[in-house]
Amino acid sequence: MIKAVPGTRDILPGDIPSWKHIESIIESVFSRFNYKEIRTPVFEETALFARGIGESTDIVSKEMYTFPDRSGDSLTLRPEMTAGVVRSFIEHSLDKKQNLNKLYYVAPMFRQERPQAGRLRQFHQFGAEALGSNDSMLDAEMIIMAFDILAALGLKNLTVKINSLGVPSSREEYKKKLKEHLLPGFDKLSNESRKRIETNILRIFDSKEEQDRELTKDAPLLIDYIDEESLLHFQKVKEILAGAGIPFEIDPKLVRGIDYYTNTTFEIVSGSVGSQSALCGGGRYNLLVKELGGPDIPGVGFASGIERILLACENEKSFVPAPEGIDLFIVALQKGLDSFVYKAALAFRRRGLNVDLDYLGRSVKAQMREANKSNSEFVLFVGGEEFDGNEVVLKNMKDGNQFNFAKEDLENIYLNIKEK
Ligand code: AMP
């Protein structure tokens, strides 16, 4: 038997109410802040991600689904969305249509990671990108939107961590200092971190290895080296967050190792999901649009993993999705009424009601069971003495009340259901 590829998941009908719930919250929060949805292709030229995410990152160096297509071009299933959004922004000159582009997405991503709880190979992210302004309001807005979405899902066990990376020029001096601090302990560093000393030294802070943590414990901190203007920017972000009631803490070791990241970085972690605890991450990337061949336009954004959020919601029992139901189930009390039943169902469906009926020639009892299982608000009984007298019976399943209608009077049946 062929099974789903490890790290991929079916989202079955029973899972859909939770997904719809989170999707509706995502959409309404982004809409309130006037972000517009963007949809870009699932695959792109590999070079886009190599440049847009950074060759030295785990994503690009180890995790991408990259393949040659039939003409030999190297393509990659998107591992994240920012690169694609920025590519699209540049390609369509969106900056000419709008000074500030506030965009959001909800889409599947692909990374060849080792699957475990909260870590998949196909997973879904929602996120936002604001392109065209360096205002700290937007840095704060990313955190506020992400937090509001998580809070609207009823999540409580959340920590918002923020930091500022300054700009590359002020980071250079810091990197030298960090290197001076780490080199005497070089032999004690993990293999990965030894490599990172040359390729991407800031990323050593991301290491989970005990020996690396020991050496970075007393390392100098980037925040003490960043420039005046960046500090002011950071100060404003903190003020806006405080004013917005967002509980945050400063994590001076929250870094991103790529040069196009500037100023704010943030992460929201949950205490309810085990080791894969980051629910979302983001930050400012003022140099990325230019890096990808576009104009010198600043940007800021975040991305958040839906499966991981749903795991946190399950663990905290943070919400119960509204049960799915239908308006009407038509029960046939005898054989031979298919044509009437189907036509009536179709008429109601075309008026906008959600309607079902029996397709399996089942007994009345089994049809009633199906009506209950479908969570139907009304049942229409067709058949028996009433039908001989040209009537049908509509039962309200909530209060048990029944009303007779002339069998041709579908309009009044419809109105009766609609009014409830
Ligand atoms: P990143 O793009 O790596 O900053 O990830 C942003 C968010 O996407 C994370 O905080 C997670 O919630 C989610 N995420 C990243 N990788 C995975 C994965 N392999 N499986 C599930 N969720 C993920």
XYZ file of C-alpha atoms and ligand atoms in Angstrom:
443
model
C 0.000 0.000 0.000
C 1.297 3.443 -0.874
C 1.329 5.797 2.084
C 1.837 9.543 2.458
C 5.515 10.545 2.374
C 6.979 10.858 5.907
C 6.709 14.420 7.123
C 3.625 15.122 4.996
C 0.109 15.004 6.351
C -3.414 14.638 5.120
C -5.756 17.257 6.460
C -8.887 15.140 6.752
C -12.490 16.410 6.787
C -12.540 16.051 10.582
C -9.533 18.394 10.854
C -11.022 21.054 8.611
C -13.128 22.923 11.213
C -9.946 23.761 13.180
C -8.145 24.832 9.996
C -11.072 27.002 8.909
C -11.189 28.553 12.355
C -7.540 29.555 12.292
C -7.763 30.679 8.646
C -10.720 32.918 9.396
C -8.858 34.534 12.304
C -5.752 35.038 10.141
C -7.815 36.655 7.416
C -9.749 38.917 9.720
C -6.702 40.132 11.674
C -4.725 40.890 8.487
C -7.754 42.607 6.957
C -8.163 44.833 10.011
C -4.626 46.084 9.435
C -5.371 46.457 5.699
C -2.933 43.813 4.456
C -3.742 42.367 1.025
C -3.350 38.699 0.176
C -0.697 37.584 -2.303
C -0.301 34.123 -3.852
C 2.940 33.164 -5.562
C 3.974 29.886 -7.242
C 4.858 26.834 -5.171
C 8.175 26.470 -7.021
C 10.734 29.045 -8.093
C 14.196 29.124 -9.616
C 16.638 27.705 -7.087
C 18.835 30.802 -7.327
C 16.079 32.911 -5.779
C 16.244 31.023 -2.493
C 20.019 30.720 -2.523
C 20.204 34.523 -2.683
C 17.031 35.369 -0.827
C 17.527 33.120 2.190
C 21.319 32.825 2.192
C 23.659 30.017 1.115
C 24.958 29.524 4.638
C 21.567 28.882 6.225
C 20.387 25.371 7.119
C 17.393 25.840 4.848
C 19.462 26.431 1.731
C 22.412 24.197 2.540
C 20.489 21.149 3.791
C 16.736 21.314 3.546
C 15.508 22.374 0.124
C 13.586 20.167 -2.273
C 15.589 21.020 -5.360
C 15.256 19.255 -8.705
C 16.099 19.801 -12.344
C 13.036 20.057 -14.571
C 12.979 18.475 -18.033
C 14.855 21.346 -19.596
C 17.570 21.130 -16.973
C 16.660 24.284 -15.024
C 17.133 23.955 -11.299
C 13.849 24.495 -9.480
C 13.020 24.428 -5.781
C 9.799 23.934 -3.852
C 9.520 27.066 -1.740
C 10.845 26.553 1.804
C 9.467 29.944 2.902
C 7.567 32.789 1.343
C 9.538 36.016 1.728
C 11.851 35.384 -1.226
C 8.919 34.644 -3.541
C 6.950 37.673 -2.376
C 9.950 39.954 -2.856
C 10.628 38.451 -6.300
C 7.025 39.118 -7.263
C 7.155 42.640 -5.778
C 10.200 43.464 -7.911
C 8.966 41.714 -11.063
C 5.636 43.559 -11.052
C 7.065 46.880 -9.787
C 4.508 46.909 -7.020
C 6.314 49.893 -5.507
C 5.156 51.959 -8.512
C 1.521 51.113 -7.784
C 1.637 51.684 -4.058
C 4.228 53.454 -1.902
C 3.771 50.965 0.868
C 2.758 47.398 0.039
C 1.268 45.511 2.957
C 0.939 41.861 1.941
C -0.046 38.599 3.592
C -0.182 34.934 2.636
C -1.299 31.522 3.841
C 0.486 28.753 1.955
C 2.266 25.378 2.056
C 6.068 25.277 2.436
C 8.529 22.432 1.892
C 11.687 21.580 3.811
C 13.499 18.277 3.979
C 13.907 18.208 7.753
C 13.869 15.209 10.066
C 10.165 14.815 10.840
C 9.047 14.979 14.469
C 6.172 16.482 16.447
C 5.794 20.044 15.171
C 8.315 19.530 12.369
C 7.059 18.482 8.970
C 8.348 18.373 5.416
C 5.240 19.943 3.997
C 3.769 22.456 6.431
C 1.734 25.630 6.188
C 2.743 29.117 7.060
C 0.851 32.340 7.272
C 2.743 35.575 7.373
C 3.001 39.168 6.278
C 5.494 41.408 4.520
C 5.394 45.215 4.499
C 7.557 46.660 1.734
C 8.295 50.357 1.397
C 8.836 51.867 4.829
C 11.421 51.801 7.591
C 8.943 53.059 10.201
C 9.181 51.240 13.521
C 5.382 51.161 13.627
C 5.567 48.396 11.030
C 8.123 46.364 13.007
C 5.787 46.563 15.980
C 2.759 45.876 13.801
C 4.182 42.515 12.690
C 4.528 41.443 16.312
C 1.108 42.817 17.218
C -0.626 41.001 14.349
C 1.132 37.705 15.105
C 0.350 38.017 18.798
C -3.279 39.002 18.193
C -3.814 35.973 15.955
C -2.352 33.626 18.579
C -4.324 35.325 21.348
C -7.553 35.110 19.316
C -6.973 31.352 19.147
C -7.027 31.344 22.926
C -3.308 30.593 23.338
C -1.891 31.720 26.667
C 1.473 30.143 27.239
C 3.318 32.584 24.923
C 6.603 34.438 25.163
C 7.461 37.241 22.753
C 11.201 37.709 22.370
C 12.650 40.682 20.550
C 16.067 41.977 19.679
C 17.717 44.449 17.348
C 20.499 43.603 14.930
C 21.309 47.164 13.933
C 22.792 47.525 10.458
C 25.619 45.527 8.822
C 28.239 48.253 9.267
C 27.786 48.374 13.033
C 27.612 44.594 13.161
C 31.095 44.186 11.661
C 32.888 45.450 14.732
C 30.763 43.217 16.914
C 31.526 40.163 14.805
C 35.246 40.809 15.327
C 34.730 41.043 19.085
C 32.672 37.860 19.094
C 35.342 36.043 17.158
C 38.007 37.215 19.621
C 35.837 35.895 22.430
C 35.234 32.502 20.830
C 38.638 31.721 19.278
C 40.419 30.766 22.530
C 37.752 28.072 23.039
C 37.732 27.011 19.363
C 38.626 23.393 20.189
C 35.665 23.100 22.505
C 33.126 24.277 19.929
C 30.914 21.796 18.069
C 31.921 20.977 14.501
C 29.011 22.987 13.166
C 29.967 26.056 15.184
C 33.606 25.821 14.152
C 32.465 26.137 10.561
C 30.157 28.986 11.460
C 32.991 31.035 12.939
C 34.002 31.756 9.361
C 30.744 31.477 7.439
C 28.087 32.881 9.741
C 29.361 33.598 13.208
C 26.110 35.018 14.641
C 24.392 31.706 14.054
C 26.526 30.115 16.768
C 23.947 31.583 19.165
C 21.319 29.305 17.599
C 23.276 26.182 18.517
C 21.610 23.840 20.972
C 24.924 22.070 21.801
C 25.896 22.371 25.449
C 29.572 23.137 24.720
C 28.605 25.978 22.351
C 26.193 27.432 24.874
C 28.909 27.361 27.512
C 31.204 29.418 25.290
C 28.557 31.914 24.202
C 27.245 32.386 27.744
C 29.477 35.367 28.520
C 29.998 36.503 24.937
C 29.709 40.213 24.147
C 26.208 41.176 23.007
C 25.314 42.701 19.678
C 22.909 45.177 21.239
C 25.888 46.908 22.916
C 27.475 47.548 19.524
C 24.648 48.759 17.353
C 24.432 52.323 16.053
C 22.488 55.242 17.553
C 19.809 55.303 14.871
C 19.089 51.591 15.238
C 18.853 51.963 19.003
C 16.314 54.738 18.561
C 14.362 52.581 16.123
C 14.382 49.734 18.639
C 13.302 52.054 21.432
C 10.254 53.099 19.406
C 9.341 49.489 18.643
C 9.431 48.705 22.362
C 7.284 51.728 23.204
C 4.641 50.787 20.639
C 4.563 47.181 21.860
C 4.211 48.294 25.457
C 1.402 50.647 24.454
C -0.289 47.801 22.595
C -0.253 45.607 25.674
C 2.108 43.027 24.175
C 4.173 41.296 26.875
C 7.690 41.006 25.477
C 11.178 40.298 26.675
C 14.484 41.274 25.156
C 16.599 38.363 24.047
C 20.005 39.754 23.085
C 20.960 36.370 21.635
C 18.098 36.263 19.156
C 20.077 36.748 15.957
C 19.815 36.179 12.262
C 23.032 35.557 10.499
C 22.360 37.160 7.153
C 23.494 40.632 6.206
C 20.225 41.824 4.721
C 18.531 41.548 8.112
C 18.492 44.877 9.883
C 17.046 46.217 13.122
C 14.210 44.266 14.705
C 14.076 40.485 14.990
C 11.450 38.641 16.969
C 10.147 35.230 17.824
C 7.051 34.035 19.632
C 7.499 30.748 21.475
C 4.963 28.532 23.156
C 5.538 26.647 26.376
C 2.952 24.080 25.285
C 4.544 22.238 22.360
C 7.816 20.623 23.434
C 11.101 21.140 21.660
C 9.755 22.724 18.460
C 8.497 25.691 20.419
C 8.823 28.600 17.966
C 5.373 29.473 16.671
C 6.552 32.384 14.634
C 9.561 34.433 13.706
C 10.247 37.561 11.786
C 12.098 40.788 11.476
C 13.215 43.669 9.359
C 15.160 43.054 6.146
C 15.977 46.465 4.710
C 18.620 45.144 2.327
C 16.823 42.139 0.851
C 14.903 43.786 -1.992
C 18.157 45.258 -3.299
C 19.963 41.956 -2.771
C 17.408 40.330 -5.068
C 17.983 42.900 -7.793
C 15.248 45.384 -6.920
C 15.311 49.019 -5.811
C 16.598 50.095 -2.417
C 13.354 49.529 -0.539
C 13.068 48.503 3.094
C 10.919 45.619 4.298
C 9.762 43.836 7.401
C 7.814 40.622 7.882
C 7.102 37.452 9.788
C 6.093 33.838 9.223
C 4.225 31.471 11.445
C 3.596 27.708 11.250
C -0.030 26.606 11.295
C 0.533 22.937 12.254
C 2.664 23.960 15.207
C 0.065 26.488 16.327
C -2.672 23.864 16.091
C -0.530 21.558 18.224
C -0.245 24.276 20.862
C -4.003 24.873 20.653
C -4.714 21.156 21.127
C -2.360 20.934 24.069
C -3.868 23.989 25.721
C -7.405 23.058 24.608
C -7.542 26.703 23.652
C -10.596 26.579 21.390
C -13.343 24.251 20.259
C -14.208 24.826 16.609
C -17.879 25.337 15.874
C -19.320 21.987 14.768
C -20.093 21.766 11.075
C -23.715 21.211 10.225
C -26.279 21.477 7.452
C -29.617 23.254 7.234
C -31.771 20.405 6.051
C -31.820 16.630 5.610
C -34.647 15.186 3.527
C -35.853 11.803 4.749
C -37.806 9.586 2.337
C -40.339 7.493 4.268
C -40.799 5.028 1.441
C -39.263 3.909 -1.828
C -40.110 5.510 -5.148
C -39.856 9.148 -4.051
C -36.285 9.739 -5.280
C -37.301 12.077 -8.039
C -39.381 14.343 -5.770
C -36.773 14.273 -2.999
C -33.873 15.047 -5.319
C -35.697 17.891 -7.064
C -36.714 19.441 -3.735
C -33.136 19.146 -2.411
C -31.785 20.763 -5.552
C -34.282 23.636 -5.332
C -33.242 24.342 -1.721
C -29.568 24.013 -2.570
C -29.922 26.496 -5.380
C -31.587 28.898 -2.972
C -28.482 28.653 -0.798
C -29.347 26.087 1.844
C -26.952 23.262 2.756
C -28.968 20.151 2.126
C -28.404 16.417 2.111
C -30.452 13.292 1.448
C -30.064 9.532 1.377
C -28.104 8.040 -1.530
C -27.916 4.494 -0.164
C -31.529 3.315 -0.089
C -31.445 3.233 3.707
C -34.244 2.655 6.210
C -35.991 5.636 7.787
C -34.158 4.942 11.034
C -30.791 4.957 9.281
C -31.692 8.154 7.452
C -32.538 9.803 10.788
C -29.212 8.669 12.187
C -27.515 10.250 9.185
C -29.483 13.485 9.678
C -28.286 13.623 13.291
C -24.727 12.816 12.315
C -24.820 15.613 9.739
C -25.927 17.931 12.524
C -28.893 19.031 10.456
C -31.088 21.799 11.833
C -34.206 20.578 10.061
C -35.535 17.335 8.671
C -38.137 17.214 5.918
C -40.199 14.016 5.927
C -41.466 12.996 2.516
C -43.898 10.081 2.244
C -46.610 8.278 4.199
C -50.173 9.501 4.705
C -49.192 13.169 4.598
C -47.632 12.771 1.179
C -50.775 10.970 -0.056
C -52.607 14.112 1.107
C -50.082 16.234 -0.836
C -48.227 17.370 2.263
C -44.726 17.104 3.668
C -43.628 17.550 7.297
C -40.816 19.851 8.393
C -39.278 19.135 11.787
C -37.101 21.595 13.673
C -34.489 19.327 15.270
C -33.688 21.813 18.039
C -37.133 22.257 19.572
C -38.847 19.217 18.017
C -41.684 21.319 16.551
C -43.245 20.017 13.340
C -45.184 21.821 10.664
C -47.065 20.536 7.635
C -46.658 22.228 4.258
C -48.239 21.614 0.885
C -45.665 19.504 -0.969
C -45.368 22.060 -3.764
C -44.884 24.941 -1.312
C -41.090 24.768 -1.262
C -40.894 28.560 -0.944
C -42.543 28.590 2.499
C -40.446 25.648 3.664
C -37.373 27.565 2.554
C -38.514 30.719 4.391
C -39.252 28.752 7.537
C -35.733 27.282 7.561
C -34.119 30.581 6.656
C -35.833 32.428 9.488
C -34.397 30.128 12.139
P 11.165 30.118 9.774
O 10.727 30.423 8.375
O 12.174 29.014 9.852
O 11.510 31.334 10.578
O 9.875 29.493 10.476
C 8.763 30.253 10.821
C 7.758 29.348 11.491
O 7.355 28.319 10.595
C 8.297 28.591 12.684
O 8.204 29.372 13.841
C 7.382 27.404 12.743
O 6.169 27.723 13.376
C 7.112 27.117 11.292
N 7.993 26.057 10.777
C 9.243 26.164 10.295
N 9.716 24.988 9.866
C 8.737 24.081 10.100
C 8.610 22.671 9.877
N 9.576 21.948 9.323
N 7.447 22.068 10.241
C 6.443 22.793 10.793
N 6.507 24.118 11.014
C 7.632 24.762 10.683
